[in-house]
mmCIF file with all atom_site columns, C-alpha atoms in Angstrom:
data_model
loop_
_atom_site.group_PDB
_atom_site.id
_atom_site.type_symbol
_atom_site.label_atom_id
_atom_site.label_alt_id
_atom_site.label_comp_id
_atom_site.label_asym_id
_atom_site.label_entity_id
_atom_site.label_seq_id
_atom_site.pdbx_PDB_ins_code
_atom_site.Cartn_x
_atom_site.Cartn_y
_atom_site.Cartn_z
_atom_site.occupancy
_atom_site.B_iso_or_equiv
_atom_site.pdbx_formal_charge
_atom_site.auth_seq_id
_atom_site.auth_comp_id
_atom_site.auth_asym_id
_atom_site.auth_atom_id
_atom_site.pdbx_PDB_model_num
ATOM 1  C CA . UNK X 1 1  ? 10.310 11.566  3.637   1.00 0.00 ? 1295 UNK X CA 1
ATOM 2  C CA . UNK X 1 2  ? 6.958  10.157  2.318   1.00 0.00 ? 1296 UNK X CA 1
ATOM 3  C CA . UNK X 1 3  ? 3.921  12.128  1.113   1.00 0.00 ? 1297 UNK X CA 1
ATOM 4  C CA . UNK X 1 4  ? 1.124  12.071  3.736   1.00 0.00 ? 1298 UNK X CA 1
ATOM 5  C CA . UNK X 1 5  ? -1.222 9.523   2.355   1.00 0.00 ? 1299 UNK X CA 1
ATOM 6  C CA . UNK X 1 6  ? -2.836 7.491   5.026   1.00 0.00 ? 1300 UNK X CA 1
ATOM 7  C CA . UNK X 1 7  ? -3.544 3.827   4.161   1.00 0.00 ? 1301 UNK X CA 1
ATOM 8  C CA . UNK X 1 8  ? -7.083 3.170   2.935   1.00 0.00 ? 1302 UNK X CA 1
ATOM 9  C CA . UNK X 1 9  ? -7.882 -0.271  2.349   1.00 0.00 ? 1303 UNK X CA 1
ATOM 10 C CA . UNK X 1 10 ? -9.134 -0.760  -1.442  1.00 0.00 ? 1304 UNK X CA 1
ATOM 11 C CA . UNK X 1 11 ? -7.138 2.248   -2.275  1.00 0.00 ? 1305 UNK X CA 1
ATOM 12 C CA . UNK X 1 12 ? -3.814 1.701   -4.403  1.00 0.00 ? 1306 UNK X CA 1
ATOM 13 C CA . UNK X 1 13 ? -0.566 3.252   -4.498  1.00 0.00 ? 1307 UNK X CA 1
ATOM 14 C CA . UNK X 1 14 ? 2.416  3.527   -6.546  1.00 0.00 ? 1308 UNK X CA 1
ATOM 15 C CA . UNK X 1 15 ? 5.976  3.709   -4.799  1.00 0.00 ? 1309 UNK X CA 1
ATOM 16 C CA . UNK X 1 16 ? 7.701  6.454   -6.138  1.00 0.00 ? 1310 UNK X CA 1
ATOM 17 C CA . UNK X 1 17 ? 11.166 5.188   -5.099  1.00 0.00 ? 1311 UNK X CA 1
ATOM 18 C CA . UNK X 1 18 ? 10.759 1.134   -7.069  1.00 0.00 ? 1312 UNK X CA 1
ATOM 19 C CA . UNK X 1 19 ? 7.860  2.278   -9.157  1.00 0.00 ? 1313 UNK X CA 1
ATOM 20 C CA . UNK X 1 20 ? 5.692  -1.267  -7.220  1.00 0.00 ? 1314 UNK X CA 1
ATOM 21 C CA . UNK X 1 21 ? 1.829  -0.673  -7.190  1.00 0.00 ? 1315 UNK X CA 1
ATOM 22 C CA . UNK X 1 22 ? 0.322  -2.124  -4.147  1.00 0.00 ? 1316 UNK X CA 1
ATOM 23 C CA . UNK X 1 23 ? -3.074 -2.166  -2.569  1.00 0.00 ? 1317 UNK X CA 1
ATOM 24 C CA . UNK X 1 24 ? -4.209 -1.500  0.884   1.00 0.00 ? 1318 UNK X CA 1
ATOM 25 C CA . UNK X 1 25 ? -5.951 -4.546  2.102   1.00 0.00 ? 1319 UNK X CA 1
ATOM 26 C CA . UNK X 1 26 ? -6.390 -3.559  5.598   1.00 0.00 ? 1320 UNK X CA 1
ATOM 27 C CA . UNK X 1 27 ? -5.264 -1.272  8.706   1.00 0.00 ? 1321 UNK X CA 1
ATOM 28 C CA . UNK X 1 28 ? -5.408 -2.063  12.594  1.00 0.00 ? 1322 UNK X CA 1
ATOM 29 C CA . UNK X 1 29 ? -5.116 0.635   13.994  1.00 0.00 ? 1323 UNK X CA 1
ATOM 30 C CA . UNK X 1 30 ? -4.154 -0.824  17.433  1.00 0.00 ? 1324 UNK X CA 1
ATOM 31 C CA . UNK X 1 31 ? -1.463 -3.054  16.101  1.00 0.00 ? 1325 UNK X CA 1
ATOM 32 C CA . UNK X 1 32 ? -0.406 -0.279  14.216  1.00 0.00 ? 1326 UNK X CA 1
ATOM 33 C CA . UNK X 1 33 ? 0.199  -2.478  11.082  1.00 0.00 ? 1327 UNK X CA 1
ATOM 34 C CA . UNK X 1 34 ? -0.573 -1.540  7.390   1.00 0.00 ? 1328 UNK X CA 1
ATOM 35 C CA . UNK X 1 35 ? -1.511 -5.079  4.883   1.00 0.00 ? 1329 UNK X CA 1
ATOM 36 C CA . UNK X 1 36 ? -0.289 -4.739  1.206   1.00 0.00 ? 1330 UNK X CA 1
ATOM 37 C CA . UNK X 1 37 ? -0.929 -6.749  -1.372  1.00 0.00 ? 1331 UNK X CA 1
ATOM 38 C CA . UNK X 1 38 ? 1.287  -5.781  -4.181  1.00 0.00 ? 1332 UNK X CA 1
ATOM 39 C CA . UNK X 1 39 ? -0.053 -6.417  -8.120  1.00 0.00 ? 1333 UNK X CA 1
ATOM 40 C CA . UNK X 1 40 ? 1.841  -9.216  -8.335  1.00 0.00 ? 1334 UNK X CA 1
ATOM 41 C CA . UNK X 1 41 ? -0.379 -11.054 -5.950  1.00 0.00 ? 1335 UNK X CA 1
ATOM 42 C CA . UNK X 1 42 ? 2.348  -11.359 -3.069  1.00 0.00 ? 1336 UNK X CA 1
ATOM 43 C CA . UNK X 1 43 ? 1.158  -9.746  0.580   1.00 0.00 ? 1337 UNK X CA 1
ATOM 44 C CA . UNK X 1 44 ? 2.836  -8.212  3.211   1.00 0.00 ? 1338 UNK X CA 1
ATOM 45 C CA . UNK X 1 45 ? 2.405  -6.482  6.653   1.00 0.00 ? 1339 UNK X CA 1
ATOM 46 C CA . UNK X 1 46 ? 4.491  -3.164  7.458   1.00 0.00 ? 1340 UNK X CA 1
ATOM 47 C CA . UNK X 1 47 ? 3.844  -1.268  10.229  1.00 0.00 ? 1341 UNK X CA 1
ATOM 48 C CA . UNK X 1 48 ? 2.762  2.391   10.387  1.00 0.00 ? 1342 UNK X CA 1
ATOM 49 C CA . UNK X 1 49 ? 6.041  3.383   10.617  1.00 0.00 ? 1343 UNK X CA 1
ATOM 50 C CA . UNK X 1 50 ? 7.107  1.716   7.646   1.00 0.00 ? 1344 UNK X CA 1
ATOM 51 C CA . UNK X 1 51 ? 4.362  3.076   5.864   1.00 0.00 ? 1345 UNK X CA 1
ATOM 52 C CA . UNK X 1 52 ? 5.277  6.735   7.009   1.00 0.00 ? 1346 UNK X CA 1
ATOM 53 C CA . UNK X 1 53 ? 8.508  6.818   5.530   1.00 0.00 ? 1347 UNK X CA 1
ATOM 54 C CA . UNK X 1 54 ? 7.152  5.760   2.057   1.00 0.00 ? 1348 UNK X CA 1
ATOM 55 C CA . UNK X 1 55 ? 7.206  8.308   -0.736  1.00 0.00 ? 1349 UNK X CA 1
ATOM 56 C CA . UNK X 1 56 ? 3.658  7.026   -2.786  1.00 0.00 ? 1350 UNK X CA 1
ATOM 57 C CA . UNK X 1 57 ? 1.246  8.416   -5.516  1.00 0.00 ? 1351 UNK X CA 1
ATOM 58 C CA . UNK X 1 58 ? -2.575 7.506   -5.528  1.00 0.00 ? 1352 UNK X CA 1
ATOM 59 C CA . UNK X 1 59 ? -3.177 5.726   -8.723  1.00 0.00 ? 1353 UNK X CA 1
ATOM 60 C CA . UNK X 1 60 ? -5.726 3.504   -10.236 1.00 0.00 ? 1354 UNK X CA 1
ATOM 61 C CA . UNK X 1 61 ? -5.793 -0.624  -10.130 1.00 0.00 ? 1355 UNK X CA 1
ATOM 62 C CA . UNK X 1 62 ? -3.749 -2.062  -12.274 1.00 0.00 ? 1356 UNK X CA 1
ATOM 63 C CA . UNK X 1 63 ? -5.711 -2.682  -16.035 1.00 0.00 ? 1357 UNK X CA 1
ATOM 64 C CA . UNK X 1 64 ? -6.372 -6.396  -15.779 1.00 0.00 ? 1358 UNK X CA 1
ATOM 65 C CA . UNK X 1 65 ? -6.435 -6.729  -12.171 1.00 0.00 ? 1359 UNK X CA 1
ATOM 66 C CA . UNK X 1 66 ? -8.385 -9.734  -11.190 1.00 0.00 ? 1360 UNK X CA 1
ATOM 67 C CA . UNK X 1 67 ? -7.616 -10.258 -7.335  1.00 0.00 ? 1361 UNK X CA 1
ATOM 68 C CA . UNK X 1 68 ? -6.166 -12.723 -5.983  1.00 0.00 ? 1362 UNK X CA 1
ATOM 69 C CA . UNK X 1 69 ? -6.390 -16.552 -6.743  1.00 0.00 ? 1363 UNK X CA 1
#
């Protein structure tokens, strides 16, 4: 069961279970859909059930982090 963290874009989070930092990049709230953009660079949608079931840690951006391309 994930720690209840809702998804704030800008924030970041660390995935306890594979240790990946991502960043929020946006929430719709209707859809019900959560955008990540991991540090890597690569993006993906989840939905908020997904997202739920996540066990995550707030932490900082990633020293070096320059956005994307």
């Amino acid at each position: 069961m994930g720690r209840d963290h809702n998804p704030v874009p800008g924030q970041w989070y660390e995935s306890l279970d594979d240790e990946e930092v991502f960043q929020v990049l946006w929430t719709d709230e209707d859809a019900e859909l959560v955008e990540l953009q991991y540090e890597d660079g690569d993006v993906e949608e989840i939905d908020y059930e997904t997202w739920q079931e996540l066990d995550l840690d707030l932490t900082d951006e990633p020293e070096g982090w320059s956005g994307p391309d």
